[in-house]
mmCIF file of C-alpha atoms and ligand atoms in Angstrom:
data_model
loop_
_atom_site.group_PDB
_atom_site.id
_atom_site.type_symbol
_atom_site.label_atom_id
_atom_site.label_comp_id
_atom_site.label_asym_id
_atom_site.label_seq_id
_atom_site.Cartn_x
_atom_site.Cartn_y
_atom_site.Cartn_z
ATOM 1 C CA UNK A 1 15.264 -0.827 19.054
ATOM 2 C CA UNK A 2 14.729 2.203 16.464
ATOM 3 C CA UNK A 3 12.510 1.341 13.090
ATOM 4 C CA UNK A 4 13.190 3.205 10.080
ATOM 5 C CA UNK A 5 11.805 2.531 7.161
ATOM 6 C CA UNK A 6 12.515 3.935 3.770
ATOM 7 C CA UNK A 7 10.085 6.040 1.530
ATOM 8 C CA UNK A 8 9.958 8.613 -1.819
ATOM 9 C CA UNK A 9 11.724 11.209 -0.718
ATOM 10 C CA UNK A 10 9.482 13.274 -3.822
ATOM 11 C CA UNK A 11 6.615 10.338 -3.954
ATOM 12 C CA UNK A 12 5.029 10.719 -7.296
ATOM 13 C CA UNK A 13 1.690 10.848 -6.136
ATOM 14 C CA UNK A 14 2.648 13.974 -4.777
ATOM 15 C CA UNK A 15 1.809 12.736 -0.872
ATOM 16 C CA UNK A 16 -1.294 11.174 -1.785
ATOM 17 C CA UNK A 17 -0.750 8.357 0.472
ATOM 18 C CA UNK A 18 -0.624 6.039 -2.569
ATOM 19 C CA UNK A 19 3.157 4.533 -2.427
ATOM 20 C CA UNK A 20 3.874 1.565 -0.106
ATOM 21 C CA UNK A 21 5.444 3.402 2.851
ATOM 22 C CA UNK A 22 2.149 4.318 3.531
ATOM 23 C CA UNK A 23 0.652 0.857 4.724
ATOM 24 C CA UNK A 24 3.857 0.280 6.536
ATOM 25 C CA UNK A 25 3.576 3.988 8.335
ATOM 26 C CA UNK A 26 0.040 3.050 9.046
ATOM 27 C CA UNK A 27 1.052 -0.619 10.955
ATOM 28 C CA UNK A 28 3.119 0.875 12.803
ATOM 29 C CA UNK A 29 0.474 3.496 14.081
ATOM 30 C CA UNK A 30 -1.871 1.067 14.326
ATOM 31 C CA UNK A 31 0.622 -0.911 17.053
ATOM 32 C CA UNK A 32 1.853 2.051 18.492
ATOM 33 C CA UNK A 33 5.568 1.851 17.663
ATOM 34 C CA UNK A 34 7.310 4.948 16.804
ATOM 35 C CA UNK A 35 9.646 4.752 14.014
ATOM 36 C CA UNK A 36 12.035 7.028 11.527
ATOM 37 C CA UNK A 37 11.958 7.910 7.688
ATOM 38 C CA UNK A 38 14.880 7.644 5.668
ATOM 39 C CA UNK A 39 13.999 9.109 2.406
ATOM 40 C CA UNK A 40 15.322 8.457 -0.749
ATOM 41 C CA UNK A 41 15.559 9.389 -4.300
ATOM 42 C CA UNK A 42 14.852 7.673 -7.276
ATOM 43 C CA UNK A 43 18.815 8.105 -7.963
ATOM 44 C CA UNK A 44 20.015 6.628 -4.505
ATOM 45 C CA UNK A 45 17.641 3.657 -4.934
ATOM 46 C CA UNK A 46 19.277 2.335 -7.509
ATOM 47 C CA UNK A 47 22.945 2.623 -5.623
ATOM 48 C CA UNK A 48 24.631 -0.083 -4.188
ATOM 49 C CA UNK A 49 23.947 1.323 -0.100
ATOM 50 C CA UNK A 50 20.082 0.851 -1.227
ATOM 51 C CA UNK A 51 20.273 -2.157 -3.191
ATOM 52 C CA UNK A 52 21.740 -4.229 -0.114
ATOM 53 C CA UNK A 53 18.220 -3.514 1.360
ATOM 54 C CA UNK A 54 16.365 -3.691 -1.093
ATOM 55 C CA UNK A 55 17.524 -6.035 -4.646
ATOM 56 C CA UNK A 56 15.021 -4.508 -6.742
ATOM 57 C CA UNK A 57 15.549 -1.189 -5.657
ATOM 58 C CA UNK A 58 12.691 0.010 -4.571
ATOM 59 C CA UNK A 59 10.948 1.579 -1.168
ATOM 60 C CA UNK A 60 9.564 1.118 1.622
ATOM 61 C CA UNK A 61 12.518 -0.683 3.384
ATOM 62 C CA UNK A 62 12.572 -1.850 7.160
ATOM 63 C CA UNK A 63 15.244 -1.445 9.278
ATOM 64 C CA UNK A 64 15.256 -2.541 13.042
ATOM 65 C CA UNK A 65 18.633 -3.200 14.262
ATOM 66 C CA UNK A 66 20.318 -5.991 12.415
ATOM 67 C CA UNK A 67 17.561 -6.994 10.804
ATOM 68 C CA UNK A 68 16.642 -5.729 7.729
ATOM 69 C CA UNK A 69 13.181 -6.732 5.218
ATOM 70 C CA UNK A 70 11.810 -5.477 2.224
ATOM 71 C CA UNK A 71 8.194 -6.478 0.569
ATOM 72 C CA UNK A 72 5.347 -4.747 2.239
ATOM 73 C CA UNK A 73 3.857 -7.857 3.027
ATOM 74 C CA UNK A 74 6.672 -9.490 4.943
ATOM 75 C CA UNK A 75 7.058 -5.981 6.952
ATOM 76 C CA UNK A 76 3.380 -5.766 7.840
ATOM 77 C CA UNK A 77 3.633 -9.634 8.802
ATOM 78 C CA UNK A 78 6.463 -8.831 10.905
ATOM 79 C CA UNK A 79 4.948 -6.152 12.678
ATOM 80 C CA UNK A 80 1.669 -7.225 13.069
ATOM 81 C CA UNK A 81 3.165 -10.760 14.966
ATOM 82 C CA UNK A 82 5.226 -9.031 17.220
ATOM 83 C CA UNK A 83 3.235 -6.414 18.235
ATOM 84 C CA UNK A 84 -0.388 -6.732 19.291
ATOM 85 C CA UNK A 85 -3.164 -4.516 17.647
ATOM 86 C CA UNK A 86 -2.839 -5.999 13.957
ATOM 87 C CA UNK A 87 -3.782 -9.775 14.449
ATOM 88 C CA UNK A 88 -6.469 -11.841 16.124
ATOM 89 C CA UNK A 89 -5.666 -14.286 19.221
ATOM 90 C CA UNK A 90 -7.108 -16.685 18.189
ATOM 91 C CA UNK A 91 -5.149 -19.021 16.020
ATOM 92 C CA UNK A 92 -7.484 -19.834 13.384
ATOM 93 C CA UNK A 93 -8.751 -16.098 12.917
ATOM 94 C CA UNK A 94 -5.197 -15.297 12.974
ATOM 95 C CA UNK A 95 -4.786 -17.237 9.910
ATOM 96 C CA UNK A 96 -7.693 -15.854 8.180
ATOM 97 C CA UNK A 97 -6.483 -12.674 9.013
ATOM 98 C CA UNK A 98 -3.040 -13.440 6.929
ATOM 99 C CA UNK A 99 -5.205 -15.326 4.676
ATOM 100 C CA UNK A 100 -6.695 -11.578 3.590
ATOM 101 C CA UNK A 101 -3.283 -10.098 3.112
ATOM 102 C CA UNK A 102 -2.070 -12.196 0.977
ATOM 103 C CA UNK A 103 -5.350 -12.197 -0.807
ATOM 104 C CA UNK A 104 -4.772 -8.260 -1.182
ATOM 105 C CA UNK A 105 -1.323 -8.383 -2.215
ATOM 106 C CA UNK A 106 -1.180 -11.817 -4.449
ATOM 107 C CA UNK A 107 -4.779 -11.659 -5.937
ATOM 108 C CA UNK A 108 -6.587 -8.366 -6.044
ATOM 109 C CA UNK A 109 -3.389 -6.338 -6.776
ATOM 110 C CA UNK A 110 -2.006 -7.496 -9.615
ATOM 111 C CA UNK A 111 -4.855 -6.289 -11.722
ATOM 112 C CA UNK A 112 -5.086 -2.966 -10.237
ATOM 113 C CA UNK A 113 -1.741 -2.706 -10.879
ATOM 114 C CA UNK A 114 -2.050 -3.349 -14.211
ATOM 115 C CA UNK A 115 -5.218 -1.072 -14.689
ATOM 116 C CA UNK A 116 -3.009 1.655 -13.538
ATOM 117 C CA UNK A 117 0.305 1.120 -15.605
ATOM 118 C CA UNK A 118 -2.291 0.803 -18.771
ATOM 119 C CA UNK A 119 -3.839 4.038 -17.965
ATOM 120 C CA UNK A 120 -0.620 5.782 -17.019
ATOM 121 C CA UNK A 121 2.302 4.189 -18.476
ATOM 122 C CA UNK A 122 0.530 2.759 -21.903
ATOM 123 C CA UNK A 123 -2.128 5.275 -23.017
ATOM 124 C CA UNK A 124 -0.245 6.513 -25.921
ATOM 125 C CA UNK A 125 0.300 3.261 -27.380
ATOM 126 C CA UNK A 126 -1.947 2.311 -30.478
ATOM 127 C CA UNK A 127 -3.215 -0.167 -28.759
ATOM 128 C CA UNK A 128 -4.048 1.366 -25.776
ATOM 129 C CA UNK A 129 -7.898 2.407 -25.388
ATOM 130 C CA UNK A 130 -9.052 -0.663 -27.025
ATOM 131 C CA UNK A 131 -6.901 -2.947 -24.058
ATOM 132 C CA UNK A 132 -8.697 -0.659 -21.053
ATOM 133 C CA UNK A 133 -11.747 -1.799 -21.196
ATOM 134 C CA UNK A 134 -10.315 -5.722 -20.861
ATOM 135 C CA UNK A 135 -8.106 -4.413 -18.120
ATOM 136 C CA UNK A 136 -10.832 -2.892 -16.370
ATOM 137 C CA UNK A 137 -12.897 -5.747 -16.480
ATOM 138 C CA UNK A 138 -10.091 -7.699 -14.420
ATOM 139 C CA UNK A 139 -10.269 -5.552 -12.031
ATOM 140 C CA UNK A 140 -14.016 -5.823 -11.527
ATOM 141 C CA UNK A 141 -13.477 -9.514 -11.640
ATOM 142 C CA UNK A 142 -11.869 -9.043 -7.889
ATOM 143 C CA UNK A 143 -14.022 -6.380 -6.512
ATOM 144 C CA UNK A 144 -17.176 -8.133 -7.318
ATOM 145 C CA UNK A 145 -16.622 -11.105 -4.898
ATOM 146 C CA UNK A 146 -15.244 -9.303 -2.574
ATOM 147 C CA UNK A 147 -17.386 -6.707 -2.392
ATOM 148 C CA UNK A 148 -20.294 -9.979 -2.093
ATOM 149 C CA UNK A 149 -18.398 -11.592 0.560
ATOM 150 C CA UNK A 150 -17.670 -7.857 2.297
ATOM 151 C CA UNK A 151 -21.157 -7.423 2.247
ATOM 152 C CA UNK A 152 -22.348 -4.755 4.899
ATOM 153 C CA UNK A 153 -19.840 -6.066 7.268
ATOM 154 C CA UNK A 154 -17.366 -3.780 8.821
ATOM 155 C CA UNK A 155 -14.554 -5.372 8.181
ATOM 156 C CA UNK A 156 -13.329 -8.710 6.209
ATOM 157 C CA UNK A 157 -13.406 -11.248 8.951
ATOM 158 C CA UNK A 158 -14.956 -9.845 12.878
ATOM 159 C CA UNK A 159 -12.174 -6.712 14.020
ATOM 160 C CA UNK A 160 -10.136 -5.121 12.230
ATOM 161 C CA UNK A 161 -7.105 -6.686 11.250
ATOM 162 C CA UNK A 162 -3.588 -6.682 8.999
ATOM 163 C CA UNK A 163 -5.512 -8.134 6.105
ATOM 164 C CA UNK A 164 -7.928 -4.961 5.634
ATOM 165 C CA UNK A 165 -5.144 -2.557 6.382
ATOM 166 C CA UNK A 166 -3.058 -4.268 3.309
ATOM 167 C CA UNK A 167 -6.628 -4.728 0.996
ATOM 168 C CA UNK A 168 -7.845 -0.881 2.090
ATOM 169 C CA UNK A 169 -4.123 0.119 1.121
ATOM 170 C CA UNK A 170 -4.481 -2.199 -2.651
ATOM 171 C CA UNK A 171 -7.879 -0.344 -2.743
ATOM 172 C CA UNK A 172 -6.920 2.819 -2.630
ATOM 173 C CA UNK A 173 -5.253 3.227 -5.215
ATOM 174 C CA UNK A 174 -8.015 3.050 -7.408
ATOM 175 C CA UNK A 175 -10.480 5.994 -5.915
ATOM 176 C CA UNK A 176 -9.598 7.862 -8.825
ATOM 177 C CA UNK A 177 -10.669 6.013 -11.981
ATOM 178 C CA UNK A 178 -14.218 5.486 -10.755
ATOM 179 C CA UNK A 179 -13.892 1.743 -10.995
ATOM 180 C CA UNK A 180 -14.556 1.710 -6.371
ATOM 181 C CA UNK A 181 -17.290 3.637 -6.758
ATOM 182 C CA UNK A 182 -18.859 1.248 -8.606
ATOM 183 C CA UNK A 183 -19.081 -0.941 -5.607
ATOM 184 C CA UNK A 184 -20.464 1.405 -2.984
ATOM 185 C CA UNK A 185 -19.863 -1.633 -0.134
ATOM 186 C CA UNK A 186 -16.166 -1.636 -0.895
ATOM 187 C CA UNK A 187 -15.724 2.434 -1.368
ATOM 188 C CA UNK A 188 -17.346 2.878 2.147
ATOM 189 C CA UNK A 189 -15.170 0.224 3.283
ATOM 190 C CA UNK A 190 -12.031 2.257 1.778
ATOM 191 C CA UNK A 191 -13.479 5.402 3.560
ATOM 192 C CA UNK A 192 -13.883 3.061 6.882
ATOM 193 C CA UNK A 193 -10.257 2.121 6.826
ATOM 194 C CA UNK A 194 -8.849 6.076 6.157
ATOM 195 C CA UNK A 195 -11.248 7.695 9.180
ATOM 196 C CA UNK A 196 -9.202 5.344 11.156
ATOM 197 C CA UNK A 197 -7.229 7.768 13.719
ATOM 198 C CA UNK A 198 -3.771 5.685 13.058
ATOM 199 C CA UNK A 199 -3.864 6.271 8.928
ATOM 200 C CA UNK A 200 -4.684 10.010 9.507
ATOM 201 C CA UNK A 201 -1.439 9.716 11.383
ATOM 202 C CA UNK A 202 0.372 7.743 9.070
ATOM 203 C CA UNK A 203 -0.909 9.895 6.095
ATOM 204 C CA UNK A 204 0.054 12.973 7.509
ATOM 205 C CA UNK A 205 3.597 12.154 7.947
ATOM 206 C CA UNK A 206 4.026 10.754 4.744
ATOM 207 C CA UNK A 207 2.945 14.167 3.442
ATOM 208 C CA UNK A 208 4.934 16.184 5.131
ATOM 209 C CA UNK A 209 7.727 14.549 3.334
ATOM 210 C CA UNK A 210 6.068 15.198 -0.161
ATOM 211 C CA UNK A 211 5.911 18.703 1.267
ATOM 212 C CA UNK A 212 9.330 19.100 2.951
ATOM 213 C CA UNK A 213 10.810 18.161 -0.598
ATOM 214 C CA UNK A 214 8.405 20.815 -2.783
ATOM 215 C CA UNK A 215 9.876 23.746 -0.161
ATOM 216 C CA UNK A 216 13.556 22.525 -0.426
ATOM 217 C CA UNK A 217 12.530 22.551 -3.880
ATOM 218 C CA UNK A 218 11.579 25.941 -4.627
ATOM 219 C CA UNK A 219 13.442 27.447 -1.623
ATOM 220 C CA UNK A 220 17.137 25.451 -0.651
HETATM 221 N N1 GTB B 301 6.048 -5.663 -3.914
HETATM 222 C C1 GTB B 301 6.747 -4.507 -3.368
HETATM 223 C C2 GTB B 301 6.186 -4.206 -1.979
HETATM 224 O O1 GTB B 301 5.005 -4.465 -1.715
HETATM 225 O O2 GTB B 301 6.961 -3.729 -1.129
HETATM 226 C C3 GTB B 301 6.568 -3.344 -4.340
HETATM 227 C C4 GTB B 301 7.364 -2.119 -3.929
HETATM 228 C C5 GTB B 301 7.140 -0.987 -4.906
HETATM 229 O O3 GTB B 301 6.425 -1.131 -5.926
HETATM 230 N N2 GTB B 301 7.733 0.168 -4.608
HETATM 231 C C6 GTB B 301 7.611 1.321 -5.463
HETATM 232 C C7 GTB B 301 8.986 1.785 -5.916
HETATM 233 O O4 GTB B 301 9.920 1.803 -5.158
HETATM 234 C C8 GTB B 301 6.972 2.474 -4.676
HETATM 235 S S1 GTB B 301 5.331 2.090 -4.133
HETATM 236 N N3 GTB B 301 9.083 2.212 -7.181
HETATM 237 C C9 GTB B 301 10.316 2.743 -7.712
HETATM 238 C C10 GTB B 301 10.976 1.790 -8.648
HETATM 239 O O5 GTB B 301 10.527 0.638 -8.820
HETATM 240 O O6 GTB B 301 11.982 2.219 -9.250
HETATM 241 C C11 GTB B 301 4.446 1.979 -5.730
HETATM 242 C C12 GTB B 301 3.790 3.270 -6.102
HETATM 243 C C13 GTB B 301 4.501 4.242 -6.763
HETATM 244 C C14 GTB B 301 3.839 5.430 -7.170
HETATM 245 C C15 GTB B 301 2.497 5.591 -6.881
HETATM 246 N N4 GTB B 301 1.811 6.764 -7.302
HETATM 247 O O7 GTB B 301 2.439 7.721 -7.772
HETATM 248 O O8 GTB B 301 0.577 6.830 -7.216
HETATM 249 C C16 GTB B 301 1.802 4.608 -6.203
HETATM 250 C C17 GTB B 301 2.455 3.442 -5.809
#
């Protein structure tokens, strides 16, 4: 049965490989299942067509014949249990293994998230650099232990799994302020995660979206 999945049809990180789409391209890879890119505007997402997939309007979607999910974490789930490649055999790892993605999405998140809509969405408010610094700190509150319980161990818990694809993803997204960096154990660990062969595939295709809609741009 075809996948498609829904992504930025301009992402605003400008193919960075920093919107969702991007862990759900690379699950796929990782399990070998081809799949197809619907993309959409920031217009369409908020139209009624989009909205039945999605309720809060936003991307990546899933799509695979009647079914239809939204929430990164529920598509990765769903992939990673029917497919082999994303989830130990073993029934207790395999819990651990979920145990990390939700850790990724429910506890170290949320605070990056926050770090970056104070640095991008609040920094002109009066208030603004004198909030960073406590924002910042709330990240390091998450990397610390997990960079401790990371240690110099490949990966979060034996082989690779679905939980370090989703906290590699979560990490990501803050390469740019410095704040990885400052735990070399996790930044390597970032780097780890990318050099793998199925996120250079993932990656590229979600650039060559971000680049398909810059030449329709300047050339229709
Ligand atoms: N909890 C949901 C999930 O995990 O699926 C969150 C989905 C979500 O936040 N989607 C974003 C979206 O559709 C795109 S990925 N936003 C449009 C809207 O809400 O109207 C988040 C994202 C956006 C941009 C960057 N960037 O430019 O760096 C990075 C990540």
């Amino acid at each position: 049965m075809t996948i498609t999945i829904t992504a930025f049809e301009a992402s605003p990180d400008r193919g960075r490989g920093l919107a969702r789409d991007t862990r759900v391209r690379w699950a796929l890879e990782e399990v070998g299942q081809p799949y197809e890119v619907r993309p959409v505007s920031f217009r369409a997402m908020k139209e009624p067509a989009h909205l039945k997939l999605h309720p809060f309007g936003q991307i990546p979607t899933y799509e695979e014949g009647d079914l239809a999910l939204f929430e990164t974490g529920a598509i990765i789930l769903h992939i990673a249990q029917r497919h082999a490649g994303l989830l130990p055999d073993d029934a207790n790892a395999r819990a651990r293994a979920i145990t990390w993605m939700f850790s990724a999405i429910n506890t170290v998140e949320p605070p990056i998230l926050e770090f970056a809509n104070a640095k991008i969405l609040e920094h002109d408010k009066p208030w603004a650099q004198e909030r960073l610094p406590l924002v910042a700190n709330r990240v390091r509150d998450r990397l610390k232990p997990l960079s401790a319980r990371l240690s110099d161990a490949e990966w979060l818990d034996g082989a690779f799994s679905a939980g370090d694809l989703m906290m590699v993803h979560v990490l990501q997204r803050l390469k740019s302020s410095g704040l990885l960096d400052e735990y070399p154990s996790l930044a390597a660990y970032v780097a780890r995660g990318e050099a793998r062969p199925a996120y250079q595939r993932a990656f590229d295709a979600q650039l060559s979206v971000y680049n398909k809609s810059v030449a329709d741009w300047v050339s229709p």
